[in-house]
Coordinates of C-alpha atoms and ligand atoms in Angstrom, one line a residue:
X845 CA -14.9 -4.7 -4.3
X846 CA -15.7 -5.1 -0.6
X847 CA -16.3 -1.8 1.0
X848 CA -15.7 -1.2 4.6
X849 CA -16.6 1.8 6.5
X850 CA -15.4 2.9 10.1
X851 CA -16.3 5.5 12.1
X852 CA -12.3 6.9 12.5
X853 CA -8.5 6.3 11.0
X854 CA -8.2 4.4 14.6
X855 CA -10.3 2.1 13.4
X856 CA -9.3 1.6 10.2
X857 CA -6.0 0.8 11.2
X858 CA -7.4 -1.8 13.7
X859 CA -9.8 -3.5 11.0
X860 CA -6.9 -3.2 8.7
X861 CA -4.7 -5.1 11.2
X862 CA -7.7 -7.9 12.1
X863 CA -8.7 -8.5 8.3
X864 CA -4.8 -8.9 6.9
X865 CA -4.1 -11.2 10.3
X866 CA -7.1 -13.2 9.4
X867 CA -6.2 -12.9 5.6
X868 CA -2.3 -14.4 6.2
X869 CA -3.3 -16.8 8.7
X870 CA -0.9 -19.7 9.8
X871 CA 1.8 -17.5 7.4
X872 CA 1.9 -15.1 10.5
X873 CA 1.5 -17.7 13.1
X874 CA 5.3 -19.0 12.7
X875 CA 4.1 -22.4 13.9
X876 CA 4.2 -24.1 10.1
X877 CA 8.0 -22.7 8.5
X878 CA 6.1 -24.2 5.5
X879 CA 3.8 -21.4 5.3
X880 CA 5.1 -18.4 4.3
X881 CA 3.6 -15.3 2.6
X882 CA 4.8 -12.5 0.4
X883 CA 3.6 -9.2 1.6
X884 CA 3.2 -5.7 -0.7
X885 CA 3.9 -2.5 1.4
X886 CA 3.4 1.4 1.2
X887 CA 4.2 3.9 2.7
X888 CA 2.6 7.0 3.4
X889 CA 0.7 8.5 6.6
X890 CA -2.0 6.3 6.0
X891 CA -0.9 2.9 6.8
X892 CA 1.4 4.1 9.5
X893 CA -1.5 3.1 12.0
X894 CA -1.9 -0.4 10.5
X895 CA 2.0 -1.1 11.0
X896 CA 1.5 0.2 14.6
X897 CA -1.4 -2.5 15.1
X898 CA 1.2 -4.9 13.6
X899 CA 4.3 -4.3 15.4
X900 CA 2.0 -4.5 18.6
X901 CA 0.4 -7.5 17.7
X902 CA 4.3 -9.3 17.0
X903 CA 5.3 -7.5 20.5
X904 CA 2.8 -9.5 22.3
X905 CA 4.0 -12.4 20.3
X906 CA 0.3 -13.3 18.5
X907 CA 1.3 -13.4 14.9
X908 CA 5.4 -13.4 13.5
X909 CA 6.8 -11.8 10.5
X910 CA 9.5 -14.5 10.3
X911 CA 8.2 -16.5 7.3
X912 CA 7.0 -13.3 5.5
X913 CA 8.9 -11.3 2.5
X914 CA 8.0 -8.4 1.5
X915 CA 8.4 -5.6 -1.7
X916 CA 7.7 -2.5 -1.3
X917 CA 5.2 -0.5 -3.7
X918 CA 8.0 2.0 -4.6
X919 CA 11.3 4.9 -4.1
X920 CA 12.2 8.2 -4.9
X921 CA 15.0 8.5 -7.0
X922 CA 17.9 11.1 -7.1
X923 CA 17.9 10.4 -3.2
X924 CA 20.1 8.2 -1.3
X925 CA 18.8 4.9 0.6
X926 CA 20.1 6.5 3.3
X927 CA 18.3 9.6 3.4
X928 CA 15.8 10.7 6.4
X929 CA 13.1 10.9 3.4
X930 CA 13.9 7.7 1.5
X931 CA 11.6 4.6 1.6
X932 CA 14.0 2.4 3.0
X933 CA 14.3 5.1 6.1
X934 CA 10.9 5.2 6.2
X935 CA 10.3 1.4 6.4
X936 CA 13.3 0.8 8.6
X937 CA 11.7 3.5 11.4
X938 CA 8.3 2.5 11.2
X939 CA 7.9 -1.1 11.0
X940 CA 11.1 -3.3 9.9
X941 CA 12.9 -2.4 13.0
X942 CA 10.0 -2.9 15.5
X943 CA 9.4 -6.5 13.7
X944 CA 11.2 -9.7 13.4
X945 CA 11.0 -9.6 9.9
X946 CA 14.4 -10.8 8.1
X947 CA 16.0 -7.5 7.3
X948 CA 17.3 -9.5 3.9
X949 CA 13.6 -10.6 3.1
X950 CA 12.4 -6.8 2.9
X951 CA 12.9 -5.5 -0.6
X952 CA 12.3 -2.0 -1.8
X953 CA 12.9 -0.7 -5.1
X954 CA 16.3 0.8 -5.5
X955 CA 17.1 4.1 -7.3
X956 CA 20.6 4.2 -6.1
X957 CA 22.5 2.8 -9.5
X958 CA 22.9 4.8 -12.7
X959 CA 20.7 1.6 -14.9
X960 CA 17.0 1.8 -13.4
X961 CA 15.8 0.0 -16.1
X962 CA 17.5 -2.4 -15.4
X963 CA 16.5 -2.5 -11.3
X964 CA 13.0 -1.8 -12.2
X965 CA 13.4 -5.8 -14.3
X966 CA 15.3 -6.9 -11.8
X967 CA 12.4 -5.9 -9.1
X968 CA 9.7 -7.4 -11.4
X969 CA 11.7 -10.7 -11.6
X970 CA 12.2 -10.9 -7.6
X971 CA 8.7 -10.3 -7.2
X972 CA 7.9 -13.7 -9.0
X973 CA 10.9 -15.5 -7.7
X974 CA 9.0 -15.2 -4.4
X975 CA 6.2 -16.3 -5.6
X976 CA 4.4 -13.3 -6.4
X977 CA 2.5 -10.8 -3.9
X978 CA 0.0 -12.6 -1.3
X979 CA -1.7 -9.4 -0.1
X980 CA -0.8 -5.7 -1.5
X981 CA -1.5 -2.6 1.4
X982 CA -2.2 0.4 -0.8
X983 CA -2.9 4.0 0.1
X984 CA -4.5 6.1 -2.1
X985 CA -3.3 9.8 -3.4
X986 CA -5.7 12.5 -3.8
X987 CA -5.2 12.2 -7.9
X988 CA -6.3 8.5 -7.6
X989 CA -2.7 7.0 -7.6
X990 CA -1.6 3.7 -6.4
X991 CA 2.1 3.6 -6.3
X992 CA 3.3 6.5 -7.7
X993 CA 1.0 5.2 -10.8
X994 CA -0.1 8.8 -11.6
X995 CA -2.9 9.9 -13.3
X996 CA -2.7 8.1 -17.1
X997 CA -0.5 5.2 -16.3
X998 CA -1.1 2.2 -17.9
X999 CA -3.5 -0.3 -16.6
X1000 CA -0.4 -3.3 -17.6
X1001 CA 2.7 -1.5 -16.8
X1002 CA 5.0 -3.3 -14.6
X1003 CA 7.9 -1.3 -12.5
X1004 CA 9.4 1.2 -14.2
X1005 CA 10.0 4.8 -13.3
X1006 CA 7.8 7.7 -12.8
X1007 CA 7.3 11.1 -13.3
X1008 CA 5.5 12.9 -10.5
X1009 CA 2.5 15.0 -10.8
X1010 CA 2.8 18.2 -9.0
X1011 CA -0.6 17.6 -7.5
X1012 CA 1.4 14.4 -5.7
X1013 CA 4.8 16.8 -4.8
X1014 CA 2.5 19.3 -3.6
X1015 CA 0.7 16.9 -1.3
X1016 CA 4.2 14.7 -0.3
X1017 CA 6.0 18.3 0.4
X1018 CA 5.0 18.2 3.8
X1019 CA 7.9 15.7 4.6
X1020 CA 10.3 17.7 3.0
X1021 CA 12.0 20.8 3.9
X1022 CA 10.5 22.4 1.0
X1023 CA 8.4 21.2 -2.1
X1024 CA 11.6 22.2 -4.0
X1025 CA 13.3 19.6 -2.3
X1026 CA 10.4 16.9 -3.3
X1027 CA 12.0 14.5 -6.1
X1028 CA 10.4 14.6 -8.9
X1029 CA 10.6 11.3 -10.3
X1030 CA 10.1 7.9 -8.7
X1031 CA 10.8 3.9 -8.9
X1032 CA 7.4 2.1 -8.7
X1033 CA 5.3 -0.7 -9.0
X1034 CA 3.1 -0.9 -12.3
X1035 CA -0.8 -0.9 -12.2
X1036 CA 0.1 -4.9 -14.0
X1037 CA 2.3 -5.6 -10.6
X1038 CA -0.4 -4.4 -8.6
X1039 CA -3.0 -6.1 -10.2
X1040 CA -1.4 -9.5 -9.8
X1041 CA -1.2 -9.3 -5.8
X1042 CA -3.2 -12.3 -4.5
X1043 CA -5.7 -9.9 -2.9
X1044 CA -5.5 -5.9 -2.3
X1045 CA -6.2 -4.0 0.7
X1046 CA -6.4 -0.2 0.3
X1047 CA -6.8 2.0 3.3
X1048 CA -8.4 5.4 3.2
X1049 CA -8.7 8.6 5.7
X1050 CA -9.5 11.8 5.8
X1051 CA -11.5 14.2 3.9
X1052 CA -8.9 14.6 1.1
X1053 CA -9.2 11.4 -0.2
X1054 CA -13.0 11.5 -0.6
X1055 CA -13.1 12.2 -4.4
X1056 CA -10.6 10.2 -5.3
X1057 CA -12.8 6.9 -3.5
X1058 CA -15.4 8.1 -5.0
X1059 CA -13.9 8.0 -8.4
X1060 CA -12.3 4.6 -7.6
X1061 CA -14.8 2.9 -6.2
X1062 CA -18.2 3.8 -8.0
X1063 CA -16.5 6.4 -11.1
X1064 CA -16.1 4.6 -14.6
X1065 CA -12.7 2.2 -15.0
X1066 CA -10.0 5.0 -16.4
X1067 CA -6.2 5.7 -16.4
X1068 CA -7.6 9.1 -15.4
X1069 CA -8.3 7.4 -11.8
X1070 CA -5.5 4.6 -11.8
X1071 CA -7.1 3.0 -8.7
X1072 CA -10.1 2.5 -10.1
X1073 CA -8.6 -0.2 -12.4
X1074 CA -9.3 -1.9 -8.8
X1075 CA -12.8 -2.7 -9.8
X1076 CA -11.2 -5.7 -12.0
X1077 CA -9.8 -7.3 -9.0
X1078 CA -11.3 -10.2 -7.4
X1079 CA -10.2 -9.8 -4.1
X1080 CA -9.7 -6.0 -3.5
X1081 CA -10.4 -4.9 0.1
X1082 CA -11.1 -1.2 0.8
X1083 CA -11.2 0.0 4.2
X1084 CA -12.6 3.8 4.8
X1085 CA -13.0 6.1 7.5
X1086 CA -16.4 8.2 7.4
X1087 CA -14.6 11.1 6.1
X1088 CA -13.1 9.1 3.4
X1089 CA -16.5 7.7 2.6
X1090 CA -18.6 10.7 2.5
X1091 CA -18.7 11.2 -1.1
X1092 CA -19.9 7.0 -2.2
X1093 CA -23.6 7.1 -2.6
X1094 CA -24.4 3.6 -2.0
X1095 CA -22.3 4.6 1.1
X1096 CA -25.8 2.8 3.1
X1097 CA -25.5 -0.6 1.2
X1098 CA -21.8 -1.0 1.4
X1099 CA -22.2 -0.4 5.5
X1100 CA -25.6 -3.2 5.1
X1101 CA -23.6 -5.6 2.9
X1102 CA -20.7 -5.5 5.6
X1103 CA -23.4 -5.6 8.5
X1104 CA -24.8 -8.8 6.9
X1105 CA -21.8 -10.2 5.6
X1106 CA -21.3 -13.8 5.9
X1107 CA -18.3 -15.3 7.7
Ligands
LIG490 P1 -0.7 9.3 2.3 O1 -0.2 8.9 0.8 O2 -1.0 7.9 2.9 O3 0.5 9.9 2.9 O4 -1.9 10.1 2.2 C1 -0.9 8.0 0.0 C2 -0.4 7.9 -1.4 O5 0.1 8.9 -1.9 O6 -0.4 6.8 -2.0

């Protein structure tokens, strides 16, 4: 794992933003309509600053979302699409909109039907129609989820649906009127579908998520801490602010290893 530590979430959203740019290359230049990439999306608070560096970045016309794809990590069910707290609104307002993404090459998993089974294969199988996930963006919940993988998920499942811990409704309650109103299951990506993204970056802030980097990051591999199956990846990027860091003990050789890292 390559561990990078910033001084603030402003930061973390702009190394975020530089390190996927870099990462996608030519894919987000639009020059080459042969090179395209397949992107893996959250949502969250946390990567809200990363999609504002992004949608920025395309304002100013330096990098193009035109050849990208993407799948989201996952979606409530027993709301509609169409409500103010779905994914899909929540991708829509904060970075489809603002893009020039295809709308028809943004795919989240949908709860809507009466057969999720059946959309969670479905998902799976559009995933690698399109070639499979080039990088993966991943927040991180405070009970070591990925997705809504909660604690003791398995370390192969593919999409399928969720139940919700109440640790996770408790903490997601803020965007609801009241944690009553929080659903309590969800559509998501497995800790397999995860696993075989091209490369991973997971973005960290605040306090709250301290324990739960700890425990991904330097704790043994366990579904107890589904992110720490992370540690198998080859490629898995994670991007901290101080706060987020302040419980890694080799805090002082991750910040060395970055400082001498070579390009
Ligand atoms: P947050 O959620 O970014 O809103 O903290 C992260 C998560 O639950 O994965």
């Amino acid at each position: 794992m390559r561990i990078i530590v910033c001084e603030s979430a402003e930061e973390v959203a702009l190394k975020a933003a530089v390190e996927s740019i870099e990462y996608l290359g030519e894919a987000l230049s639009a020059t080459n309509p042969e090179a395209t990439c397949v992107l893996g999306l959250a949502t969250g608070s946390t990567p809200l600053g990363l999609y504002r560096e992004w949608i920025e970045r395309n304002r100013a016309g330096e990098i193009s979302f035109r050849n990208a794809t993407s799948f989201n990590l996952d979606e409530y069910c027993g709301i509609p699409a169409s409500d103010p707290q779905s994914y899909h609104t929540f991708m829509h307002e904060n970075l489809f909109r603002h893009i020039d993404i295809d709308p028809a090459k943004t795919f989240i998993p949908v709860t809507d039907g009466d057969d999720l089974t059946q959309s969670a294969e479905r998902y799976e199988a559009m995933i690698e129609e399109a070639g499979g996930i080039d990088l993966q963006i991943l927040g991180i919940g405070s009970d070591g989820h990925i997705g809504f993988n909660e604690p003791g998920s398995s370390f192969s499942s593919p999409t399928r649906v969720k139940t919700l811990t109440k640790r996770t409704r408790e903490d997601n309650a803020r965007f609801f009127p009241s944690i009553d109103h929080v659903p309590r299951t969800a559509l998501t990506m497995g800790l397999g579908t995860i696993m075989s993204a091209r490369a991973i970056l997971l973005l960290a802030t605040g306090k709250g998520k301290a324990k739960a980097i700890r425990d991904t990051v330097e704790g043994p591999i366990t579904a107890m801490v589904p992110a720490s199956i992370l540690q198998f990846h080859p490629y898995a990027t994670v991007i901290l602010d101080a706060a987020a860091a302040s419980e890694l003990s080799l805090i002082d050789y991750y910040v060395d290893a970055e400082r001498n890292r070579q390009r």
